[in-house]
XYZ file of C-alpha atoms in Angstrom:
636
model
C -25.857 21.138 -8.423
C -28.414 24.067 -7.269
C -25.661 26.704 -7.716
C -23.770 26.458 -10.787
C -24.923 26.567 -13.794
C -22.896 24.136 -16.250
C -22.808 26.539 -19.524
C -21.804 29.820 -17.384
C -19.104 28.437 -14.730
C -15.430 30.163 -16.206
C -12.249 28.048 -16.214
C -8.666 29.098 -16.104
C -6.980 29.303 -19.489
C -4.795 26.132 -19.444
C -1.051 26.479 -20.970
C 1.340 23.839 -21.765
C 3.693 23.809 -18.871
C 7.391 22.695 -19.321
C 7.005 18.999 -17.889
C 4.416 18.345 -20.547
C 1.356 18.509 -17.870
C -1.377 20.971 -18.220
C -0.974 24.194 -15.961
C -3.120 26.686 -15.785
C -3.462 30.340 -14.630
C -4.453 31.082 -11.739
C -8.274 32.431 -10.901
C -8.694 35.950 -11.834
C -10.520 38.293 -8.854
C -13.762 38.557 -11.047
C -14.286 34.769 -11.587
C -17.195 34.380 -9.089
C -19.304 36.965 -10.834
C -19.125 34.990 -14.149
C -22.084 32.705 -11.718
C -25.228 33.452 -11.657
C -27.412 33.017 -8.949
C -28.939 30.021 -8.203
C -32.418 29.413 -9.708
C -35.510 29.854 -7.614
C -36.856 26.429 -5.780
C -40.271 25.328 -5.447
C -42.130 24.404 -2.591
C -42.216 20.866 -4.220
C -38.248 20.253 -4.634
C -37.783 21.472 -1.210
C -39.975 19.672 0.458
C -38.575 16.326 -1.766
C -35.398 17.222 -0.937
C -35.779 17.626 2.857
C -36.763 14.111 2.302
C -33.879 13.369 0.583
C -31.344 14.588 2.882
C -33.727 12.512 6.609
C -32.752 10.160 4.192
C -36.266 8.895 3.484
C -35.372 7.749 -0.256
C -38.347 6.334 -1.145
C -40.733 8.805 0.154
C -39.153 11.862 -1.758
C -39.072 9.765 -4.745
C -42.614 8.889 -4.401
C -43.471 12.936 -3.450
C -41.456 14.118 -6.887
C -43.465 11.101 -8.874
C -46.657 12.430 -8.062
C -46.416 16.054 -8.240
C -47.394 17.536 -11.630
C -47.580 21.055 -12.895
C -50.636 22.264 -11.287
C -53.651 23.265 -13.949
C -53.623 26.675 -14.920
C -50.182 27.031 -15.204
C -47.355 27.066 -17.492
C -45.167 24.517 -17.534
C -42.238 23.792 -15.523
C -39.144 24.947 -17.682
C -36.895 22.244 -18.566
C -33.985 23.093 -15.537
C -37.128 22.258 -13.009
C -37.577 19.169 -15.057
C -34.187 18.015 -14.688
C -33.635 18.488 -11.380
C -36.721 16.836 -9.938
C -35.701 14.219 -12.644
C -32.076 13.565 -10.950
C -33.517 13.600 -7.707
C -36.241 11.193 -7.743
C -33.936 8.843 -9.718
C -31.014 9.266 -7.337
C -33.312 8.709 -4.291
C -34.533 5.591 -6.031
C -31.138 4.727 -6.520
C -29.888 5.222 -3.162
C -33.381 3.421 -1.682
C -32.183 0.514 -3.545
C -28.266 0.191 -2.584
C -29.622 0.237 1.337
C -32.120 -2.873 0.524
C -29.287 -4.198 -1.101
C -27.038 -4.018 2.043
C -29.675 -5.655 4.031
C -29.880 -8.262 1.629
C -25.910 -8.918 1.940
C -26.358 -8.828 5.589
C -28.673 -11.824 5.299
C -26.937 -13.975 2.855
C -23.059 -13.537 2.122
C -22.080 -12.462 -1.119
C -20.011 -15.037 -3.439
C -16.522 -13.848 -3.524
C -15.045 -12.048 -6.403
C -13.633 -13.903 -9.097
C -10.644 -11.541 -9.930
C -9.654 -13.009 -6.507
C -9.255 -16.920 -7.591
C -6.648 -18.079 -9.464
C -7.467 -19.427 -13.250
C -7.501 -23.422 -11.906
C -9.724 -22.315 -8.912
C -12.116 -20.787 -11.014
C -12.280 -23.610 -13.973
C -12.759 -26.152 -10.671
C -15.386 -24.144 -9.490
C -17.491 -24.220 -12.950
C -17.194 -27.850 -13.348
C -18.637 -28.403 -9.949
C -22.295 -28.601 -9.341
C -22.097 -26.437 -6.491
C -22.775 -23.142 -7.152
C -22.354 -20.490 -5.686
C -24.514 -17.904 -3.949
C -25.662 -15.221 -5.922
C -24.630 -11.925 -4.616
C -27.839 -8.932 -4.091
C -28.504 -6.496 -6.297
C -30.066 -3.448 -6.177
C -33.468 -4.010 -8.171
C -33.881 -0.370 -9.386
C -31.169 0.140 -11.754
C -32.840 -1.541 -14.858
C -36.156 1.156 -14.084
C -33.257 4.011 -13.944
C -31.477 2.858 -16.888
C -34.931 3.319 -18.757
C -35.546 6.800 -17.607
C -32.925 8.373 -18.354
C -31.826 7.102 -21.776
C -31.814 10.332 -24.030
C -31.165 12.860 -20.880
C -28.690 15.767 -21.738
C -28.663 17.099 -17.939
C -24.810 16.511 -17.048
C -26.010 15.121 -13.476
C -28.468 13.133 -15.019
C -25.682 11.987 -17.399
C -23.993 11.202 -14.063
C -26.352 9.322 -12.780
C -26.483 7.226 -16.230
C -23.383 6.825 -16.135
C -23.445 5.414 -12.218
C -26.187 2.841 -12.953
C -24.395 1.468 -16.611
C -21.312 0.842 -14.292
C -23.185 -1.306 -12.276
C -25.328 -2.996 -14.604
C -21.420 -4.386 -16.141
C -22.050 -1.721 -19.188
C -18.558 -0.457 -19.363
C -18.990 1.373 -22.754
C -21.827 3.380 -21.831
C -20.790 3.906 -18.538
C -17.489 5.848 -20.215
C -19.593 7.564 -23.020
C -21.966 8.928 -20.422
C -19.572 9.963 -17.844
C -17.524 11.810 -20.504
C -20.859 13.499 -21.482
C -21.170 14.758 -18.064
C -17.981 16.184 -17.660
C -17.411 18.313 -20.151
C -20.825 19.363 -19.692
C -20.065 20.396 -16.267
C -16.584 19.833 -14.582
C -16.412 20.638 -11.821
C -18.616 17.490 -10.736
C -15.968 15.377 -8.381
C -17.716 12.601 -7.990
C -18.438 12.122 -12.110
C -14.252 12.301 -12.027
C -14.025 9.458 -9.180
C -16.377 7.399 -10.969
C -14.306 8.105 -14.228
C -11.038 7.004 -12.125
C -13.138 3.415 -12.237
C -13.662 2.690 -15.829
C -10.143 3.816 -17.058
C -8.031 0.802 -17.376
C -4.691 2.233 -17.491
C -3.081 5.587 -18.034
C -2.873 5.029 -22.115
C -6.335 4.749 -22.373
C -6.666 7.309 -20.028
C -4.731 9.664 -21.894
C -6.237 9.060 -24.878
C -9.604 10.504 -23.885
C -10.975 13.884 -25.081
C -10.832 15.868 -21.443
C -12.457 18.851 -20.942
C -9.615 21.151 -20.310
C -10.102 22.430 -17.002
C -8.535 22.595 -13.985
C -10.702 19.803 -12.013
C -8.768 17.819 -15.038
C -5.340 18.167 -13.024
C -6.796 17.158 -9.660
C -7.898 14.208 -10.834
C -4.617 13.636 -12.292
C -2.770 13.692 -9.147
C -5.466 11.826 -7.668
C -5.381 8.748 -10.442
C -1.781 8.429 -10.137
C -1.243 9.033 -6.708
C -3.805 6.664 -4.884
C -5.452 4.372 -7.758
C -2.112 3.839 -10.204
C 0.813 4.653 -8.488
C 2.750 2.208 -10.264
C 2.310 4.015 -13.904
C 3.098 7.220 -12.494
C 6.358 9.586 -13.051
C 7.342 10.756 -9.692
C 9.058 13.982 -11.264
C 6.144 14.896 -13.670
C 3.925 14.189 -10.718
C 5.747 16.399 -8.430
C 5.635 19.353 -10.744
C 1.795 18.694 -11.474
C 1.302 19.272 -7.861
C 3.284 22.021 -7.566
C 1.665 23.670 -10.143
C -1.820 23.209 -8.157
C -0.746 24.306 -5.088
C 0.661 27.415 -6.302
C -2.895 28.212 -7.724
C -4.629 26.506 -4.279
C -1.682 27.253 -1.900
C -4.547 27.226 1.088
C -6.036 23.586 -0.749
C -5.569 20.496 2.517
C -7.310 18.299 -0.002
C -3.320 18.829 -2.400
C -1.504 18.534 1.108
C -3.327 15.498 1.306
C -2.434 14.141 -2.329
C 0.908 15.088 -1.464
C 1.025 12.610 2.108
C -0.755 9.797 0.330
C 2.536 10.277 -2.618
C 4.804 9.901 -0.038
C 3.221 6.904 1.915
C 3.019 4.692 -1.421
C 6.269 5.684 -2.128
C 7.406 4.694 1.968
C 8.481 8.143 2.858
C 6.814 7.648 5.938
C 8.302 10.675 7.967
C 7.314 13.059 5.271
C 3.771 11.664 5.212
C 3.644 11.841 9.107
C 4.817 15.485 8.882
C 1.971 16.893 6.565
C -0.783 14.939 7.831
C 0.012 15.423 11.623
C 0.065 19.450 10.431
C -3.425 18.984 8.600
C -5.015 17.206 11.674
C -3.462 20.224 13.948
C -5.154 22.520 11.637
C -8.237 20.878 11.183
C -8.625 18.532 13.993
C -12.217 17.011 12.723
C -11.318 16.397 9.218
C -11.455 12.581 9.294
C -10.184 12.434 5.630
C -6.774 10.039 5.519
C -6.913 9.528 9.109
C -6.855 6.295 8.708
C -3.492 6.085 6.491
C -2.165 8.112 9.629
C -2.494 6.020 12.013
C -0.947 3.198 10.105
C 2.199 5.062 9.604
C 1.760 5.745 13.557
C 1.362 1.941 13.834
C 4.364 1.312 11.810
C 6.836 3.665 13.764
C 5.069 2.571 17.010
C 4.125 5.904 17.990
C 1.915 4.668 20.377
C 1.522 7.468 22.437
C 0.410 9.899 19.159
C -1.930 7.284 18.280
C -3.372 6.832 21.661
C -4.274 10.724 21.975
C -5.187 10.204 18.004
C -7.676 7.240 19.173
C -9.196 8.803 22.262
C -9.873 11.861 20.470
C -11.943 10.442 17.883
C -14.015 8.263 20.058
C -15.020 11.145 21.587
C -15.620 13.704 18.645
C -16.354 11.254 15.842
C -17.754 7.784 17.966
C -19.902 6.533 14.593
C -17.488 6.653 12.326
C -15.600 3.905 10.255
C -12.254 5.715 10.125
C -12.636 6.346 13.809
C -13.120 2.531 14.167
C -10.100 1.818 12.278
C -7.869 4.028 13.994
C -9.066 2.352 16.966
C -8.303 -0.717 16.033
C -4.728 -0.021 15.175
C -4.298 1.295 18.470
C -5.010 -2.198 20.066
C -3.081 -4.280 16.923
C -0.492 -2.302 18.346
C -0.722 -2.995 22.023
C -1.294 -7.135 20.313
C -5.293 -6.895 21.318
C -5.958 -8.793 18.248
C -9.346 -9.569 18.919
C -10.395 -6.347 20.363
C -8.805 -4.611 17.133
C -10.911 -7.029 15.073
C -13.830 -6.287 16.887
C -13.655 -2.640 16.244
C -12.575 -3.447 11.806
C -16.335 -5.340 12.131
C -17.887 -1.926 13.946
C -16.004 0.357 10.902
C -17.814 -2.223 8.530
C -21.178 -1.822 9.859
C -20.918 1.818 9.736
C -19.678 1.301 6.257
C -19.814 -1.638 4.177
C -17.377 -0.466 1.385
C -14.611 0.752 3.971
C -11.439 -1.315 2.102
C -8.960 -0.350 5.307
C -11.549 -1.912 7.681
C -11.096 -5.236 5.311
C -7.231 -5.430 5.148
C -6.585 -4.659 8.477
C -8.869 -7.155 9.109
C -7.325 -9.862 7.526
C -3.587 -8.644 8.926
C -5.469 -9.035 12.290
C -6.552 -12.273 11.404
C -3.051 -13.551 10.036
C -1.588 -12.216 13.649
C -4.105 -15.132 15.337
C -2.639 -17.482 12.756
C -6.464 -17.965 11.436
C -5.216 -18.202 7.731
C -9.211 -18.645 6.816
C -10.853 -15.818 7.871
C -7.736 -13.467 6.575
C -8.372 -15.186 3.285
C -12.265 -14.125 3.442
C -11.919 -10.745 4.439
C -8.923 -10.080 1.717
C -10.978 -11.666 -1.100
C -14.486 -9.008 -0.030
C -11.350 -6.153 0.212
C -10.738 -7.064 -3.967
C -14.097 -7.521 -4.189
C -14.555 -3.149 -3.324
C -10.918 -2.687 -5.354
C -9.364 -5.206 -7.218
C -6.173 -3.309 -7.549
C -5.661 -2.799 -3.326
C -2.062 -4.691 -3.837
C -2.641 -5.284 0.303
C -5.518 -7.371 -0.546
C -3.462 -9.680 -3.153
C -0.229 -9.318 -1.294
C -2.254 -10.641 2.126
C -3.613 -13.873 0.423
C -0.482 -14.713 -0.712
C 0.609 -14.781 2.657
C -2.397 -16.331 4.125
C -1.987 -19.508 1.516
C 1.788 -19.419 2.879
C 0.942 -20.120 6.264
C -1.278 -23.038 4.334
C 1.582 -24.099 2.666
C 0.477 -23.794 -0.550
C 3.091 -22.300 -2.224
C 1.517 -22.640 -6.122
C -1.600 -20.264 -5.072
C 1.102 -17.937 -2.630
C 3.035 -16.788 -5.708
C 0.170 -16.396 -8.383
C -1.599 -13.659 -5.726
C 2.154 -12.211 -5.346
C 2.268 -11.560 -9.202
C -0.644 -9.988 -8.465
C 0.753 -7.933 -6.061
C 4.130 -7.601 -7.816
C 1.761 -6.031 -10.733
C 0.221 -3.597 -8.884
C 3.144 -2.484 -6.526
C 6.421 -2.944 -9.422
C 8.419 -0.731 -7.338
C 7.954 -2.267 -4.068
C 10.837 -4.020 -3.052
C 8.886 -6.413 -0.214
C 6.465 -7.795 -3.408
C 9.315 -9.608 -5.123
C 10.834 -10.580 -1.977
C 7.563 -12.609 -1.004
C 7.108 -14.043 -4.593
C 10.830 -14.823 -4.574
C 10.710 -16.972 -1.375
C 7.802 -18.904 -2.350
C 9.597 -19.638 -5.366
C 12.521 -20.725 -3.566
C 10.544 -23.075 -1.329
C 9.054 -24.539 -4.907
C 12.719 -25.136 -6.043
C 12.392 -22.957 -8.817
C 15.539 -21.071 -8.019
C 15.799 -19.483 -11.228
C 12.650 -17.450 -11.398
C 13.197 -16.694 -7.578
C 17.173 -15.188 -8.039
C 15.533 -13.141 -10.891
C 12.635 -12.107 -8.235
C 15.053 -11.047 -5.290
C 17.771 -9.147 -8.119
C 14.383 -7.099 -9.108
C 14.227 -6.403 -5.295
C 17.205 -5.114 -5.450
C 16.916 -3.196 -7.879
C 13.996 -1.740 -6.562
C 15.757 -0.323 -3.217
C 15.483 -3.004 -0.755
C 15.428 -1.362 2.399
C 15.823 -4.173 4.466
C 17.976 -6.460 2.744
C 15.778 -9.432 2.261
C 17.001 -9.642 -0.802
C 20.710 -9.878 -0.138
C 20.686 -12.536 2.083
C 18.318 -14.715 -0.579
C 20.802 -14.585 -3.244
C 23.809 -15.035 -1.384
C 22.063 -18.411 -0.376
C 20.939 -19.255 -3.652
C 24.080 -18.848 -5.383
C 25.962 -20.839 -2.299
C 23.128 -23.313 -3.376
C 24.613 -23.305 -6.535
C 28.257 -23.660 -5.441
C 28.385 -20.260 -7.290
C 31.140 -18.792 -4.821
C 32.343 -15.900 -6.778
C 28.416 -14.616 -6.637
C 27.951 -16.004 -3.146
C 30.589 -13.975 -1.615
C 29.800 -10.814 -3.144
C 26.760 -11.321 -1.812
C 27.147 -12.238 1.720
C 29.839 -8.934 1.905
C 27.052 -7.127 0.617
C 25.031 -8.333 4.058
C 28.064 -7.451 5.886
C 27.780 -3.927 4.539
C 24.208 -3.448 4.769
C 24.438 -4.679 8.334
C 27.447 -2.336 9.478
C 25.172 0.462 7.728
C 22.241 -0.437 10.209
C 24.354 -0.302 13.098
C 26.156 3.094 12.458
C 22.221 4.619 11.448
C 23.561 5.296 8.018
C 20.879 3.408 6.203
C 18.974 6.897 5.680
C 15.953 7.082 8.523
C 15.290 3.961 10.130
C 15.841 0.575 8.245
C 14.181 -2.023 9.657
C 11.137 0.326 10.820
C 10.465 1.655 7.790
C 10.434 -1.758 5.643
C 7.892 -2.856 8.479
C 5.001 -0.674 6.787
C 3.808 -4.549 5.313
C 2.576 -5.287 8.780
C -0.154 -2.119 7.389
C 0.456 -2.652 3.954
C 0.852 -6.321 3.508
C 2.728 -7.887 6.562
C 6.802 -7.809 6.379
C 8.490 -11.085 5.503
C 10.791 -12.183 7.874
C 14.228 -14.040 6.886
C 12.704 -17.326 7.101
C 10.132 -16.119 4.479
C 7.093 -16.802 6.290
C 4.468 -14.175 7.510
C 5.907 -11.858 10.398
C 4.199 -10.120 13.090
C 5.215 -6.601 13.417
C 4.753 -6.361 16.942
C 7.974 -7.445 17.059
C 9.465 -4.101 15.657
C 13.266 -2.755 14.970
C 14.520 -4.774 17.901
C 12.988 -8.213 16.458
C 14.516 -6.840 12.793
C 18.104 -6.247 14.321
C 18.628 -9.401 15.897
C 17.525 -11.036 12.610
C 19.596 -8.839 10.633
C 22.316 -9.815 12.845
C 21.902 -13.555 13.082
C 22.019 -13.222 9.025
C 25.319 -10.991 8.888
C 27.320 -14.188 11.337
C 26.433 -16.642 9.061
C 27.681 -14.350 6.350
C 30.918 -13.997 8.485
C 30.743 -17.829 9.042
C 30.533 -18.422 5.389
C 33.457 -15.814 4.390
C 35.857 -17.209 6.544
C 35.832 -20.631 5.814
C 36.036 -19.123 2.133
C 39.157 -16.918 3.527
C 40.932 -20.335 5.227
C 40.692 -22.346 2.159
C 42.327 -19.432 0.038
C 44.621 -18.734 2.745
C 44.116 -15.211 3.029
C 44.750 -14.907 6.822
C 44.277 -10.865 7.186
C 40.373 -11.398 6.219
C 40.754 -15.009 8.667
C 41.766 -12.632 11.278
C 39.130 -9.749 10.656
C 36.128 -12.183 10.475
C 37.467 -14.149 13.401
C 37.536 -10.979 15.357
C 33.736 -10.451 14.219
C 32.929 -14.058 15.745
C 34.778 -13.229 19.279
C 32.456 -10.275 19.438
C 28.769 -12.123 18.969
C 29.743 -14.419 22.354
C 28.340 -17.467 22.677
C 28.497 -20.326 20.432
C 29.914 -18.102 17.579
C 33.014 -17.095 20.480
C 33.570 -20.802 20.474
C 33.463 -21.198 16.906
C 35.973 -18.511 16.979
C 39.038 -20.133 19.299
C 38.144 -23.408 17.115
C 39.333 -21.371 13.879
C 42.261 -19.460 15.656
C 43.409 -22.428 16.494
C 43.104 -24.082 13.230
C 44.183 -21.181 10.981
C 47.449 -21.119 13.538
C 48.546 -24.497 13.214
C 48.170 -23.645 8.918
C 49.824 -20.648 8.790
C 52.615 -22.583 10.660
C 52.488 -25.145 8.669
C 52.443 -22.866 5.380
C 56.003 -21.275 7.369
C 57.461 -24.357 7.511
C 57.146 -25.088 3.450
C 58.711 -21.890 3.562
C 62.101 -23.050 5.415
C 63.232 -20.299 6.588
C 62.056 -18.013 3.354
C 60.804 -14.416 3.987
C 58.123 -13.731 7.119
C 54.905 -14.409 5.545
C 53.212 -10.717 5.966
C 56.625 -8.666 5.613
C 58.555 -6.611 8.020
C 60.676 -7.155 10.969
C 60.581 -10.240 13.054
C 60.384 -13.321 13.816
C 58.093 -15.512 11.923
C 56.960 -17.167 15.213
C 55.837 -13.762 16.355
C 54.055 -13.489 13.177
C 51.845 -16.778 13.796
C 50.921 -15.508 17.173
C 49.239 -12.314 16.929
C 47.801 -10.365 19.281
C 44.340 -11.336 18.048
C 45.326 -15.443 18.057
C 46.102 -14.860 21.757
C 43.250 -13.407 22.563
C 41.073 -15.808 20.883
C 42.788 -18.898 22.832
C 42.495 -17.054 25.825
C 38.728 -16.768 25.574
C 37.862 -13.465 23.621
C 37.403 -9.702 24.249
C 36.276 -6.820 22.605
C 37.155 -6.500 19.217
C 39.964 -3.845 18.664
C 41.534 -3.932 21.905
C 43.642 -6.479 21.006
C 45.303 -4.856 18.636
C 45.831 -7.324 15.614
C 46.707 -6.328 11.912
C 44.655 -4.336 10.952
C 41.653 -1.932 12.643
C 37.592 -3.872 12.350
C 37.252 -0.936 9.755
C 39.266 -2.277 7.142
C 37.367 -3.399 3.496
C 36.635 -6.696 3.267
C 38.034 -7.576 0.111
């Protein structure tokens, strides 16, 4: 604020670039001189603001208050005014946000009403109970008055800070938009502009100061507040166009990770922010997201060295403490991970990671309560953190209240449209409602919306047996089939199962029974689950291939069965058996007619194939036996 001077700071000319975005070209050698140098300080707004920065709010607002011009000399000029002006009301400010902490620290806030559902709110008005009132911080209505008129953008800033807060959403806006185009390159005006904007039509419909601060906060909005309105292409070339003016920028590398985490591209993101803590090892921004990807992959030996190193370098810091408690979710020290979410919490009360991972935490101890509590004061920081929404659905799951379960999934199916796991969990708590409708048109969005892990599959070939839909149902269950024989070969395009478990970090993945999964469990819990769902498919197909008599797929399914062991191998001889004495059976109709799969032979040789034989005889390994046709053969 001391440095630049709003009127005199030179922007890049912005073009129209060919995806429609603004670009802009790229800072000319002689920018810097266009600055002037910073005005001169007093002895009085150094001394306040060596106050400010011991953090000793209330005694540098007090200093600034009663320091006038002194007599004899002219008056301050109007620059001086405005910045002792910001800084005693921002000190004031901040003086009363710390009371108001203590005063949440001795009574607990009520909890957000975004986070109730429309019946649990009406309830809660006709009761006579109310509830407690949350603190405040009892300066803003003094700050509001001071500064109404103000021109200064960072007193504009300010104004627009305290309107937010005092529920003035029109203001706020007006005042914010005030400040920016008097000065842009204020950040934090942009994040707090990020806050009022409801969506990106009414963002795009307000009068930006074109400058290139405009396309950072771009990629910013629709990166990590609306990913779900975004357009991955247009995005991409917006960021490409800033990093080819900021090629050296780690705060675009880091845009670019955070992209590829919402999206699930959980390698990429590992790549470029493992390089950005190599190359700046105490940068602490994102470090949390990193360690949840290294949670998800169980990389536990990157995020032990990732853990230890912060404790020592960065002890008293909330993302510290929440890296550190992912390292012991991941070794299943629930409580000792919990313990260190409450220490990132005390170091910072608005820390939203510190609250879901919380609640995860708490749905791992199957203590459905105090999930729900910390995911309702997570909304309460961000109403649209889809973890927050998507985690009390599954905390009123393990309730078994399935009505509340799929109203915060629509919440979380809102926020997250493209994430495949959101309609799965609003689909099976539909299901387990017996609306079967609404849940076949839930898992078909999945679907659609690249379901890694084939939740979805499984779901609707169920449904539509349900439904004594069979055409549907076995389309369906060969689609398992398929999408298991992919997981076993590694074709499914880097790592399946692990990377649909990002819910145990973002929102707990839903196992096939549809109720909340622990992670812990990891790809070795997801295969044999994957598997267990592609032999009931094979169960199901067969008895569909007997009744139509086609004895090729009989034999090719039946082969599938020898190879699980167990009571499936059983199941197996059973249906050799049975599909024998038919296919005899169907040979004697024939008298005598032509051998029932062509070719030379005897038709007796025909009914006992190599694959019947080895069946009775108790099994082998599938393709040694060498029956009709090779494992690899389609299915239809």
């Amino acid at each position: 604020r001391l440095l630049f001077s709003p009127d005199s700071a030179a922007t890049p000319a912005p073009t129209s670039g060919a995806s429609g975005l603004p670009s802009f070209e790229p800072l000319s050698p002689g920018t810097s001189a266009a600055f002037p140098p910073p005005p001169p300080l007093d002895d009085t707004l150094l001394l306040a603001k060596t106050y400010f920065d011991t953090r000793e709010y209330r005694r540098c607002a007090h200093w600034l208050d009663s320091q006038t011009a002194p007599a004899g000399q002219h008056a301050l000029p109007q620059q001086a005014i405005d910045h002792r002006t910001f800084l005693r009301l921002y000190a004031l400010h901040l003086a009363g946000e710390s009371r108001k902490q203590e005063e949440q620290h001795e009574r607990p806030a009520a909890p957000h009403a975004a986070a109730q559902p429309p019946h649990a709110a009406a309830a809660q008005q006709q009761s006579n109970k109310k509830p407690p009132s949350s603190a405040t911080n009892r300066e803003l209505p003094y700050i509001l008055s001071q500064l109404q008129g103000t021109s200064d953008p960072f007193c504009l800033y300010l104004l627009a800070l305290v309107a937010q807060q005092l529920a003035q959403p029109a203001l706020a806006l007006s005042s914010v938009l005030s400040s920016l185009r008097a000065f842009p390159c204020n950040w934090s005006a942009w994040l707090l502009l990020g806050g009022l904007v409801g969506g990106a039509p009414e963002l795009m419909s307000l009068a930006l100061p074109e400058h290139f601060m405009r396309s950072f906060f771009y990629a910013h909005y629709f990166v990590e507040l609306h990913p779900e309105q975004s357009d991955d292409e247009r995005l991409s070339t917006l960021l490409t166009q800033l990093q080819t003016f900021f090629p050296a920028s780690s705060h675009l590398l880091t845009v670019e990770a955070v992209l590829h985490y919402v999206r699930q591209h959980y390698d990429e993101a590992q790549a470029i922010l493992a390089h950005l803590y190599a190359v700046y090892p105490h940068r602490l921004e994102q470090l949390d997201t990193y360690s949840n990807i290294l949670y998800v992959k169980e990389d536990a030996a990157t995020l032990s060295f990732l853990a230890h190193h912060l404790a020592r370098q960065h002890k008293y810091s909330a993302v510290t403490q929440c890296v550190v408690g992912n390292y012991y979710a991941l070794k299943s020290q629930h409580a000792r991970s919990i313990l260190h979410f409450q220490r990132a919490l005390a170091l910072n009360p608005h820390c939203l990671s510190a609250y879901t991972l919380m609640g995860h935490e708490y749905i791992e101890l199957q203590q459905p309560a105090a999930a729900i509590l910390s995911y309702r004061r997570a909304i309460d920081i961000s109403g649209g953190d889809f973890r927050a929404w998507y985690g009390l659905g599954q905390a009123y799951e393990l309730l078994g209240e399935d009505a509340l379960a799929v109203y915060y999934y629509r919440e979380g199916c809102r926020l997250r449209p493209f994430d495949a796991r959101m309609w799965c969990a609003q689909g099976t708590a539909l299901e387990r409602m017996g609306r079967d409708e609404e849940a076949v048109r839930c898992f078909e969005r999945a679907m659609g919306e690249d379901d890694r892990e084939g939740i979805a599959l499984g779901r609707l070939a169920r449904l539509y047996q349900k439904r004594n839909d069979v055409q549907e149902a076995v389309r369906y269950w060969r689609l398992v089939l398929h999408k298991q024989d992919e997981l076993e070969r590694g074709d499914s395009g880097g790592g399946g199962a692990m990377e649909g478990e990002e819910g145990g970090r973002d929102g707990h993945a839903m196992g096939d029974d549809g109720d909340a999964q622990a992670v812990e469990g990891g790809a070795v819990s997801d295969r044999l689950s994957q598997s267990a769902e592609a032999l009931e498919a094979i169960t199901f197909l067969v008895e569909r291939a007997k009744l139509g008599e086609q004895w090729r797929q009989c034999e090719y399914y039946i082969g599938r069965l020898l190879d699980a062991g167990g009571s499936y191998a059983e199941q197996a001889r059973s249906l050799s058996i049975e599909i024998r004495n038919m296919r005899g059976a169907a040979r004697d109709e024939q008298q005598g007619g032509p051998a029932l799969f062509g070719g030379g032979g005897s038709a007796r040789s025909r009914v006992l194939s190599p694959l019947s034989e080895r069946a009775t005889a108790g099994g082998g390994a599938r393709g040694q036996g060498g029956g009709f046709f090779s494992p690899g053969t389609p299915y239809s």
